GROMACS .gro file of C-alpha atoms in nm:
model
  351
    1UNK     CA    1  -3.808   6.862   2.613
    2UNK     CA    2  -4.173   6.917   2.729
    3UNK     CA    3  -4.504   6.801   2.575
    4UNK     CA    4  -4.802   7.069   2.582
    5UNK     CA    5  -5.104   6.948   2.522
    6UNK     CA    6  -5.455   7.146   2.378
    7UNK     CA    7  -5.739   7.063   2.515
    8UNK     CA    8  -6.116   7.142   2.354
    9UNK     CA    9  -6.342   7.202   2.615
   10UNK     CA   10  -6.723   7.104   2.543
   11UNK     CA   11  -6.839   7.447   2.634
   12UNK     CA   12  -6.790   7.739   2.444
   13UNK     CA   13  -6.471   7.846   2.638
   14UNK     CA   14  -6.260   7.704   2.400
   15UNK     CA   15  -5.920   7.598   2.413
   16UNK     CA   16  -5.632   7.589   2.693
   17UNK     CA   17  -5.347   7.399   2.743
   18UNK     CA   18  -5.428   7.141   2.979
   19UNK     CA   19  -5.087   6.921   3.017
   20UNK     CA   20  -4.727   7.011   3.061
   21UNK     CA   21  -4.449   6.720   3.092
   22UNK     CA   22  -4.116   6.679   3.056
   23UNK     CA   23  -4.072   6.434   2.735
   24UNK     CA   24  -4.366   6.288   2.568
   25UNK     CA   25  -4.699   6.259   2.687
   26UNK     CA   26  -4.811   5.927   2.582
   27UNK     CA   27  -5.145   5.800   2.713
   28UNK     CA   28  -5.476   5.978   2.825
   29UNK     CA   29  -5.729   5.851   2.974
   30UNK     CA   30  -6.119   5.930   3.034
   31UNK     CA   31  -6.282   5.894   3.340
   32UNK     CA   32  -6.613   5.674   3.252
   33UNK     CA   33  -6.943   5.910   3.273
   34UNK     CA   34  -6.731   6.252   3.291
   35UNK     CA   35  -6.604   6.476   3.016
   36UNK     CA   36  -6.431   6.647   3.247
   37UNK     CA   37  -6.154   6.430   3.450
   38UNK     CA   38  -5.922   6.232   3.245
   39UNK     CA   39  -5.529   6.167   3.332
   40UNK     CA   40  -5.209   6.184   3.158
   41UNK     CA   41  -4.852   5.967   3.166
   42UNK     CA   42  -4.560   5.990   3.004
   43UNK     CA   43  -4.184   5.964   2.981
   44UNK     CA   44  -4.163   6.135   3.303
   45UNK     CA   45  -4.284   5.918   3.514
   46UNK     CA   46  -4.534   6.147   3.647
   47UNK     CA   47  -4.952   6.028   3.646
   48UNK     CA   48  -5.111   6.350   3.644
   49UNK     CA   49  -5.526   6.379   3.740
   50UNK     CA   50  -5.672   6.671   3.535
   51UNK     CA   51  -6.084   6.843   3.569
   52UNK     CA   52  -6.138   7.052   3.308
   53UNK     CA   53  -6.382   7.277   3.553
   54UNK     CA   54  -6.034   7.351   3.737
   55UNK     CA   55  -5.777   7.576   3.639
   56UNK     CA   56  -5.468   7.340   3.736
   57UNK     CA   57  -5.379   6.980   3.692
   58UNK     CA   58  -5.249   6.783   3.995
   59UNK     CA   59  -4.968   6.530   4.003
   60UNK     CA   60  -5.105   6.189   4.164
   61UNK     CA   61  -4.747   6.019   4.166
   62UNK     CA   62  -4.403   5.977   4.028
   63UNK     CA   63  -4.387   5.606   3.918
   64UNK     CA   64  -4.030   5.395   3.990
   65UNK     CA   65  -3.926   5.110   3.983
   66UNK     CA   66  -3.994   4.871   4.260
   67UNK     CA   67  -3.708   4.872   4.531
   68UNK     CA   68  -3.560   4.502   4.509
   69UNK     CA   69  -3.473   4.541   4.095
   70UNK     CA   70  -3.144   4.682   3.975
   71UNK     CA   71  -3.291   5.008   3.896
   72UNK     CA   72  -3.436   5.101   4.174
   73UNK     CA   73  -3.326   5.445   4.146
   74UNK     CA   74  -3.479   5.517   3.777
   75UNK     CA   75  -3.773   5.631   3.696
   76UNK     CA   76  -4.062   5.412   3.525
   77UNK     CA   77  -4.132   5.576   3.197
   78UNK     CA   78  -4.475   5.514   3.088
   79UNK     CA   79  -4.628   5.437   2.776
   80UNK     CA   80  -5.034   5.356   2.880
   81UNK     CA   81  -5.288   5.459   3.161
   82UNK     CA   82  -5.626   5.309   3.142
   83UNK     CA   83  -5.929   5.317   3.411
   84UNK     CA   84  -6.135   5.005   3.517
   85UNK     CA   85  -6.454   5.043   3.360
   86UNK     CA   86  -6.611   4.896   3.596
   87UNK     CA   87  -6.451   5.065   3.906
   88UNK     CA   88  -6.328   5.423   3.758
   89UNK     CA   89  -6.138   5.451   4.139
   90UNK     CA   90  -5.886   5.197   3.971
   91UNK     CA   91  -5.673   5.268   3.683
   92UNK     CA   92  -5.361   5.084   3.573
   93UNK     CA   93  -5.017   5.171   3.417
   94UNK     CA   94  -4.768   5.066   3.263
   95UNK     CA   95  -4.411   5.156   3.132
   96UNK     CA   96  -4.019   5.043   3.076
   97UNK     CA   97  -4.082   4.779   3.331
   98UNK     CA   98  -4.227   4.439   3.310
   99UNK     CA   99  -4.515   4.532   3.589
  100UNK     CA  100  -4.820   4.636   3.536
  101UNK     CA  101  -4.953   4.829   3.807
  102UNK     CA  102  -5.338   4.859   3.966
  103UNK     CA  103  -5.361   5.229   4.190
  104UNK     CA  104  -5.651   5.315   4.414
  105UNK     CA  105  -5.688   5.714   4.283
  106UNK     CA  106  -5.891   5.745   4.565
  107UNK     CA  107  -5.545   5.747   4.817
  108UNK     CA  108  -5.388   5.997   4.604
  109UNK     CA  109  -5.653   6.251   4.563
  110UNK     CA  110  -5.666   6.267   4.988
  111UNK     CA  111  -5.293   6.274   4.972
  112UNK     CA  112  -5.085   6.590   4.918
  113UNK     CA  113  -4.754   6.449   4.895
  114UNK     CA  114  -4.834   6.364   4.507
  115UNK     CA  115  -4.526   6.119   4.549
  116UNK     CA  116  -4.656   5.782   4.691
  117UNK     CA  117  -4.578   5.526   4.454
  118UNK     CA  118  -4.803   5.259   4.616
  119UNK     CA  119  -5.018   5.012   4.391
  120UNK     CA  120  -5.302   4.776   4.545
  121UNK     CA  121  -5.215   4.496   4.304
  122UNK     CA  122  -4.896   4.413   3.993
  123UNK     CA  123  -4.937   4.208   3.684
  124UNK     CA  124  -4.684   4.023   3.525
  125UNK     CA  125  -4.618   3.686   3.361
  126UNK     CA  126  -4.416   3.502   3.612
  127UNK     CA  127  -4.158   3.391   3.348
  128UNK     CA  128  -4.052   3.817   3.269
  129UNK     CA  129  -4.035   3.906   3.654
  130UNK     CA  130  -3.661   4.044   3.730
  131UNK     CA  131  -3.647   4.034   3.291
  132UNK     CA  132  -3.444   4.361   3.238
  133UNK     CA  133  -3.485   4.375   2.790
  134UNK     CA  134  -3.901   4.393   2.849
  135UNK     CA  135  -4.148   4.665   2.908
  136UNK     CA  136  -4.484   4.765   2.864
  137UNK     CA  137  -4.599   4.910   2.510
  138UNK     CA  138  -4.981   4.900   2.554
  139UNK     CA  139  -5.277   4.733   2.811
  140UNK     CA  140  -5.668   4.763   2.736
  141UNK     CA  141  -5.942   4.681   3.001
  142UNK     CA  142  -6.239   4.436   2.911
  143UNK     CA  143  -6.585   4.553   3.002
  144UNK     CA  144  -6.548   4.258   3.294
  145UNK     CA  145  -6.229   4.436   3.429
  146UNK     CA  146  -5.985   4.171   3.257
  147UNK     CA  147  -5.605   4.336   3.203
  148UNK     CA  148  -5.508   4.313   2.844
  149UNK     CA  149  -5.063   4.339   2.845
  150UNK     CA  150  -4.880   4.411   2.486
  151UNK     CA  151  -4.463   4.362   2.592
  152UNK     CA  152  -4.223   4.515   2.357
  153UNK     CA  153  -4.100   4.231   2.158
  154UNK     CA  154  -4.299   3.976   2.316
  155UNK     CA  155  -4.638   3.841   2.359
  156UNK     CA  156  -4.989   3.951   2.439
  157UNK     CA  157  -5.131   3.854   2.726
  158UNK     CA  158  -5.435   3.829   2.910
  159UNK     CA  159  -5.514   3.811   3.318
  160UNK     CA  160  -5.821   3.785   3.508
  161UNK     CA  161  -5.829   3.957   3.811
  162UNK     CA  162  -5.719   3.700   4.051
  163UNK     CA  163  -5.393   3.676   3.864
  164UNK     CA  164  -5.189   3.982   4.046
  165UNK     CA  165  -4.896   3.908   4.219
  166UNK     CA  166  -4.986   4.172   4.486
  167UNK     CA  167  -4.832   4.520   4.601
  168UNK     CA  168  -4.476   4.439   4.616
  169UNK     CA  169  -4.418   4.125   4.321
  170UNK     CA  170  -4.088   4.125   4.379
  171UNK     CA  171  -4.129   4.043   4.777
  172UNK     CA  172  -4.370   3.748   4.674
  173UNK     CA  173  -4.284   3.404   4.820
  174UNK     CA  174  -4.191   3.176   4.506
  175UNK     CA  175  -4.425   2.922   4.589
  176UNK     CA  176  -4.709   3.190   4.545
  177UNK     CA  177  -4.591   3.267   4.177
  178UNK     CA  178  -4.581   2.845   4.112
  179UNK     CA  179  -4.929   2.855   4.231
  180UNK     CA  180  -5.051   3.122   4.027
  181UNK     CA  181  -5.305   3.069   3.684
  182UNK     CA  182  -5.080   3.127   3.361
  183UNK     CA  183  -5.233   3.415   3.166
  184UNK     CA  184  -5.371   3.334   2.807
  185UNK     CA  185  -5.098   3.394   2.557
  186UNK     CA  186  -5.133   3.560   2.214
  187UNK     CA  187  -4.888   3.508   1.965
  188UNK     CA  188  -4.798   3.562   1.611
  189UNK     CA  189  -4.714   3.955   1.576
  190UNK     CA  190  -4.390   4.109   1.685
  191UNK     CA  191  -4.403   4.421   1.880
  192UNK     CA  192  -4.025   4.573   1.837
  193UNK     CA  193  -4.054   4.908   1.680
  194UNK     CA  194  -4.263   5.210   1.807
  195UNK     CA  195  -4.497   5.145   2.056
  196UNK     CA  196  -4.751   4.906   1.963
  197UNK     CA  197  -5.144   4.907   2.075
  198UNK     CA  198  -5.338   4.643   2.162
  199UNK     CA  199  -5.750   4.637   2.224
  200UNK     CA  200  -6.024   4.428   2.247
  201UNK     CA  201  -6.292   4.443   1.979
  202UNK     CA  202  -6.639   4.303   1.938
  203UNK     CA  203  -6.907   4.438   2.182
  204UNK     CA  204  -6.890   4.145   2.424
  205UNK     CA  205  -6.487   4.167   2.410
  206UNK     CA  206  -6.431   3.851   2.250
  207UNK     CA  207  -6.121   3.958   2.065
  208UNK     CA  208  -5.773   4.091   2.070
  209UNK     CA  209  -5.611   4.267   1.847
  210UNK     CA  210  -5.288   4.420   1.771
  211UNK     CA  211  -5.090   4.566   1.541
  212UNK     CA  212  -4.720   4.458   1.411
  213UNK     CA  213  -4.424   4.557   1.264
  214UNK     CA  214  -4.479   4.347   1.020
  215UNK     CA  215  -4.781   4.560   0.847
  216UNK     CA  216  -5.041   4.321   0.990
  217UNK     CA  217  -5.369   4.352   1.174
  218UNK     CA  218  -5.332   4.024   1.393
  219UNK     CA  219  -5.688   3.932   1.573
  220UNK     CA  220  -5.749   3.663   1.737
  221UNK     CA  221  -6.022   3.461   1.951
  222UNK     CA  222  -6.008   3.571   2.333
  223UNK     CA  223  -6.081   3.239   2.480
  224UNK     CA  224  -5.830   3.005   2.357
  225UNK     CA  225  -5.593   3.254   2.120
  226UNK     CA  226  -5.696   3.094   1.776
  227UNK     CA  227  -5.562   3.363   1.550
  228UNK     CA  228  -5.923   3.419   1.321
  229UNK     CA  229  -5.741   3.761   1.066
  230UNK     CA  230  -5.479   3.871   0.945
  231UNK     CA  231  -5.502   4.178   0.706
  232UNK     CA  232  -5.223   4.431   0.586
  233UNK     CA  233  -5.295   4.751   0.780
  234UNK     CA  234  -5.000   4.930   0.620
  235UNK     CA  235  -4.653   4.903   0.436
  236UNK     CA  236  -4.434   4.881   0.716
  237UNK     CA  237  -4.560   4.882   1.039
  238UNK     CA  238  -4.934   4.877   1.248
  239UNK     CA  239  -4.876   5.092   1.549
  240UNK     CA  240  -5.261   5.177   1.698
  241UNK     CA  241  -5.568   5.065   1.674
  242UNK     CA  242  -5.896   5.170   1.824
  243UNK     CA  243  -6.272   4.964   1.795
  244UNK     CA  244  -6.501   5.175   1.815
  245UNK     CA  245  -6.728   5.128   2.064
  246UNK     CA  246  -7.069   5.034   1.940
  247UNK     CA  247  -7.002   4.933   1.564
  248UNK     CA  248  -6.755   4.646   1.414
  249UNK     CA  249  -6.509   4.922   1.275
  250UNK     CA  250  -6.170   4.905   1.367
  251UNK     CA  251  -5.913   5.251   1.276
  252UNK     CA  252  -5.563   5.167   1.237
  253UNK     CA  253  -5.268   5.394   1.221
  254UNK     CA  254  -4.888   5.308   1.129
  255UNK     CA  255  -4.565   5.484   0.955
  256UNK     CA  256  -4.779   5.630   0.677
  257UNK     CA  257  -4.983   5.991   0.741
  258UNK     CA  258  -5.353   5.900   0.708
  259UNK     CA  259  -5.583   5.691   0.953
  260UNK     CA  260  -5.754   5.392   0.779
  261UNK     CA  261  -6.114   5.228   0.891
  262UNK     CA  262  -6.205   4.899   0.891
  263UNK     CA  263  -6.583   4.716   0.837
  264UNK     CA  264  -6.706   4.381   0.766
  265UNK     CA  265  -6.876   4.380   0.338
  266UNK     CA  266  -6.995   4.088   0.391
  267UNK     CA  267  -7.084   3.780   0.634
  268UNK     CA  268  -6.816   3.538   0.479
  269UNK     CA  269  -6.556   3.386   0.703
  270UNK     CA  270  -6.228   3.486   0.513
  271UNK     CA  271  -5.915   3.246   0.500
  272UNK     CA  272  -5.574   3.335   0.717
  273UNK     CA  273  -5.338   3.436   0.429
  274UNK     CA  274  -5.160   3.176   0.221
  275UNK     CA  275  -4.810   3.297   0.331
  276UNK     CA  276  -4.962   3.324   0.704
  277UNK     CA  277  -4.651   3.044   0.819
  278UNK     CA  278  -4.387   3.263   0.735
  279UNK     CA  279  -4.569   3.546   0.821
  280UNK     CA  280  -4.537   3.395   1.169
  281UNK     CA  281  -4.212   3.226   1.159
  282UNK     CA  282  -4.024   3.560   1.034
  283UNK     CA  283  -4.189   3.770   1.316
  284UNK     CA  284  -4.079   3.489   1.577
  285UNK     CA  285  -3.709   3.495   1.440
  286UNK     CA  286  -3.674   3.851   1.439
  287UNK     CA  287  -3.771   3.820   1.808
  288UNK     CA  288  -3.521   3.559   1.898
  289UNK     CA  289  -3.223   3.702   1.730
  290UNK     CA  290  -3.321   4.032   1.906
  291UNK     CA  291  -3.314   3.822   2.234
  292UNK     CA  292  -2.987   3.915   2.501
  293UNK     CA  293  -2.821   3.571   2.519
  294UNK     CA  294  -2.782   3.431   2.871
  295UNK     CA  295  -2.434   3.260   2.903
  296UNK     CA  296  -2.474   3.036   3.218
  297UNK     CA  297  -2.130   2.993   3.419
  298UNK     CA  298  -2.073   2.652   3.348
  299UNK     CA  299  -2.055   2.735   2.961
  300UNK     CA  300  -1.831   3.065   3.018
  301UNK     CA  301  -1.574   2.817   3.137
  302UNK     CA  302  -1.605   2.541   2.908
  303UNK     CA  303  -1.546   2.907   2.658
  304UNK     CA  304  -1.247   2.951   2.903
  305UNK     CA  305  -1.140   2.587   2.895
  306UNK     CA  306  -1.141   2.596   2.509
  307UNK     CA  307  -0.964   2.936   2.483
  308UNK     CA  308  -0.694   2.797   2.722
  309UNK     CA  309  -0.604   2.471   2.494
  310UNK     CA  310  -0.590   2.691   2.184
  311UNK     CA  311  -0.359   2.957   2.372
  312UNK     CA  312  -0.120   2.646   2.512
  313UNK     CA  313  -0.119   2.479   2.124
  314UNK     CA  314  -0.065   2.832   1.941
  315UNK     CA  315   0.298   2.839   2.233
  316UNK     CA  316   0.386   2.464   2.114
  317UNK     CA  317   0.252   2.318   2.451
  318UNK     CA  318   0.171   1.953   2.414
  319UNK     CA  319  -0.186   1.895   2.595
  320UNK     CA  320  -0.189   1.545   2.783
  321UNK     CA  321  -0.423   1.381   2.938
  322UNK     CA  322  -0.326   1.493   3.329
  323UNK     CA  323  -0.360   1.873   3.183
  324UNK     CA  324  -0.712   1.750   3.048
  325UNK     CA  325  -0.830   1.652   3.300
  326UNK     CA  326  -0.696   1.936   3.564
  327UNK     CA  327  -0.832   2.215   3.338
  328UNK     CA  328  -1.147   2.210   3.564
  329UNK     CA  329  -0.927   2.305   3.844
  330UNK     CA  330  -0.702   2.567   3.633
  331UNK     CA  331  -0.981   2.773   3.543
  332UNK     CA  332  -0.980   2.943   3.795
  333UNK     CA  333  -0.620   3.020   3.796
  334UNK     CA  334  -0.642   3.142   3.419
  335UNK     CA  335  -0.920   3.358   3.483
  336UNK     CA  336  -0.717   3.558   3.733
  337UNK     CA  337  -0.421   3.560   3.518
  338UNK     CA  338  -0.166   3.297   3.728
  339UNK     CA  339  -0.171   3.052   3.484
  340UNK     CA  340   0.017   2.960   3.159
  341UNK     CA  341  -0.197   3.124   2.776
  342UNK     CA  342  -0.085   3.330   2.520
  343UNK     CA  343   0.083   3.657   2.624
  344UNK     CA  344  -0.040   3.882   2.306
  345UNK     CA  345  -0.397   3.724   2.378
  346UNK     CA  346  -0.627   4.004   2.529
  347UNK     CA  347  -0.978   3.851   2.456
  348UNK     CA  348  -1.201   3.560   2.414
  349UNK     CA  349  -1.371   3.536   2.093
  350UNK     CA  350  -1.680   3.287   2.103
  351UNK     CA  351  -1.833   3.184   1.761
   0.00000   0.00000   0.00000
C-alpha cells in the first residue's frame, strides 16, 4: 500500500504530489519561518525532508529499533515528527517503540547514505524501557523546547531537556537511569484505540491536553497535573486536537465526520463533571485488564506445584507430608516430564 500526498503550493503553480510511502503517512511537520521545507513519517519507517522549490523529496533515514531490544531487526513505524521550535536543526520522532528520539537534521542533509539511524539524545520513562506492549501515539514541543510523550494505553508525560537518557538508552549504566528526574505524569484518559494526539494549549503552554477513547477532552494544569476540564468532544472517541496558535480555541476530531471548535463564553471556572470518578476509574480498568500479565518464575511453579497435587489425587495417590515437602525439588523433574502426573493431562489451566 502507498500513501500519496497533494501538496498546495503558495504560488500559483498549483498542485503536485509531494510524498510517496509505503503504508500511511502519518505526521508532517513545518519547518518554523519556511513554507517551503516540512518532513514526513510514517509506517515505513522512513523520515523524509521535502522543499517545495525542489522537484524531489530526500530520505533523511530509515528508523529501527535500537540494537540491544528483541527486535532489533524491525523497523520503527512512526506515528509523529515534530521540530524544536526553538532549534528547527532538531526534530524528534516517535513510533511502535517506547523511545522517543532527538536527530540533528543537520548530519543527514551532509550525508548521502540517507540510512544513518543515529539520534543525539532518547526519551523515555525509565519504568517502559525494554516494555515490549508500548509505543508512541503522539509528542508536542513547548515553546521552551519541553518534549510532550502520549503512550498507547498509558500516560502522558512531560520531560525537560535534561531528562534524555542519551544516544544509545539501552547501553545506559543503571545507576544513570536511578539518578535521573521522573517526568511529570498526566493521567486520567486512556489512549487504546486509534492514535491519540496530545498538545499544549494556552499561549504560555501551561496546559496539556488530550483526547480519549472515552469521548473526553481531558486538560490539565502543566505544572503539577491537576486535571482543570473535562468536556465530551464526541460519542465515542477524541482522536486529535490542535490549539490554535494565538487564540484560546481548541479543534477536535474523533470517529464522527465533522471537525468541532472550541472557545471560552464566558470567564466562569466550570466544575469537573459529576460522574468525573468513574469517568477515571473505568478508563484506568480498561487499561489494566488490557495489561500482558507478567508471571514471575517462582509463581509458574507454585502453578506447577498445584497442577502436580491435583494430577497425583485425580490417579488415587495419597499426598504425605515427605512428598510436600520434596515438591520443591520435583519440579523440576515434572516439568521435563520424568516424574509421576496424569497421563491424559496435556496442559495447565490457571484460574
Amino acid at each position: 500500500m502507498y500513501t500519496i500526498t497533494l501538496l498546495i503550493h503558495p504560488c500559483p503553480a498549483s498542485i503536485k504530489p509531494a510524498i510517496v510511502a509505503a503504508g500511511c503517512v502519518h505526521s508532517l511537520a513545518v519547518e518554523p519561518g519556511s513554507p517551503y521545507v516540512f518532513y514526513s513519517c510514517g509506517e515505513d519507517g522512513f523520515v523524509q525532508h521535502f522543499d517545495l522549490r525542489s522537484n524531489s523529496a530526500r530520505k533523511l533515514l530509515s528508523c529501527s529499533s535500537f540494537p540491544d531490544t528483541k527486535q532489533s531487526a524491525r523497523i520503527t513505524r512512526l506515528n509523529a515528527i515534530l521540530i524544536d521550535p526553538r532549534n528547527p536543526n532538531y526534530f524528534a520522532i516517535g513510533g511502535s517503540d517506547e523511545f522517543a528520539g532527538v536527530y540533528d537534521v543537520r548530519k543527514y542533509l551532509s550525508d548521502c547514505s540517507g540510512s544513518l539511524d543515529a539520534p543525539v539524545n532518547t526519551f523515555c520513562p525509565r519504568q517502559l524501557i525494554e516494555t515490549q506492549n508500548v509505543h508512541i501515539t503522539s509528542m508536542a514541543y513547548s515553546n521552551t523546547s519541553e518534549l510532550l510523550v502520549s503512550y498507547n494505553d498509558e500516560l502522558v508525560y512531560l520531560f525537560q531537556k535534561n531528562m534524555g537518557i542519551g544516544p544509545s538508552p539501552l547501553s545506559a549504566p543503571h545507576e544513570d537511569l536511578q539518578q535521573l528526574e521522573e517526568p511529570q505524569a498526566y493521567s486520567g484518559h486512556r489512549n487504546s484505540k486509534k492514535v491519540k494526539g496530545v498538545s499544549f494549549f494556552d499561549s504560555h503552554d501551561e496546559y496539556v491536553m488530550s483526547g480519549s477513547d472515552c469521548g473526553h477532552i481531558f486538560i490539565w494544569k502543566k505544572k503539577g497535573a491537576k486535571l482543570v476540564r473535562v468536556m465530551v468532544g464526541d460519542r465515542h472517541i477524541v482522536n486529535q486536537l490542535e490549539p490554535h496558535p494565538h487564540m484560546p480555541v481548541i479543534a477536535t476530531s474523533g470517529l464522527a465526520k465533522n471537525i468541532k471548535l472550541w472557545a471560552p463564553l464566558s470567564n466562569d471556572v466550570l466544575p469537573l463533571p459529576h460522574n468525573i470518578q468513574e469517568i477515571m476509574e473505568s478508563n484506568s480498568q480498561g487499561r489494566e485488564d488490557n495489561s500482558p500479565v507478567t508471571l514471575s518464575p517462582q509463581l509458574i511453579m507454585h502453578v506447577l506445584r498445584l497442577h502436580r497435587r491435583q494430577a497425583m489425587a485425580h490417579n488415587g495417590i495419597r499426598l504425605n507430608v515427605s512428598d510436600s515437602e520434596s515438591d520443591e525439588g520435583g519440579d523440576e523433574a515434572y516439568i521435563l516430564g520424568l516424574s509421576g502426573g496424569d497421563e491424559n493431562s496435556s496442559e495447565c489451566n490457571i484460574s
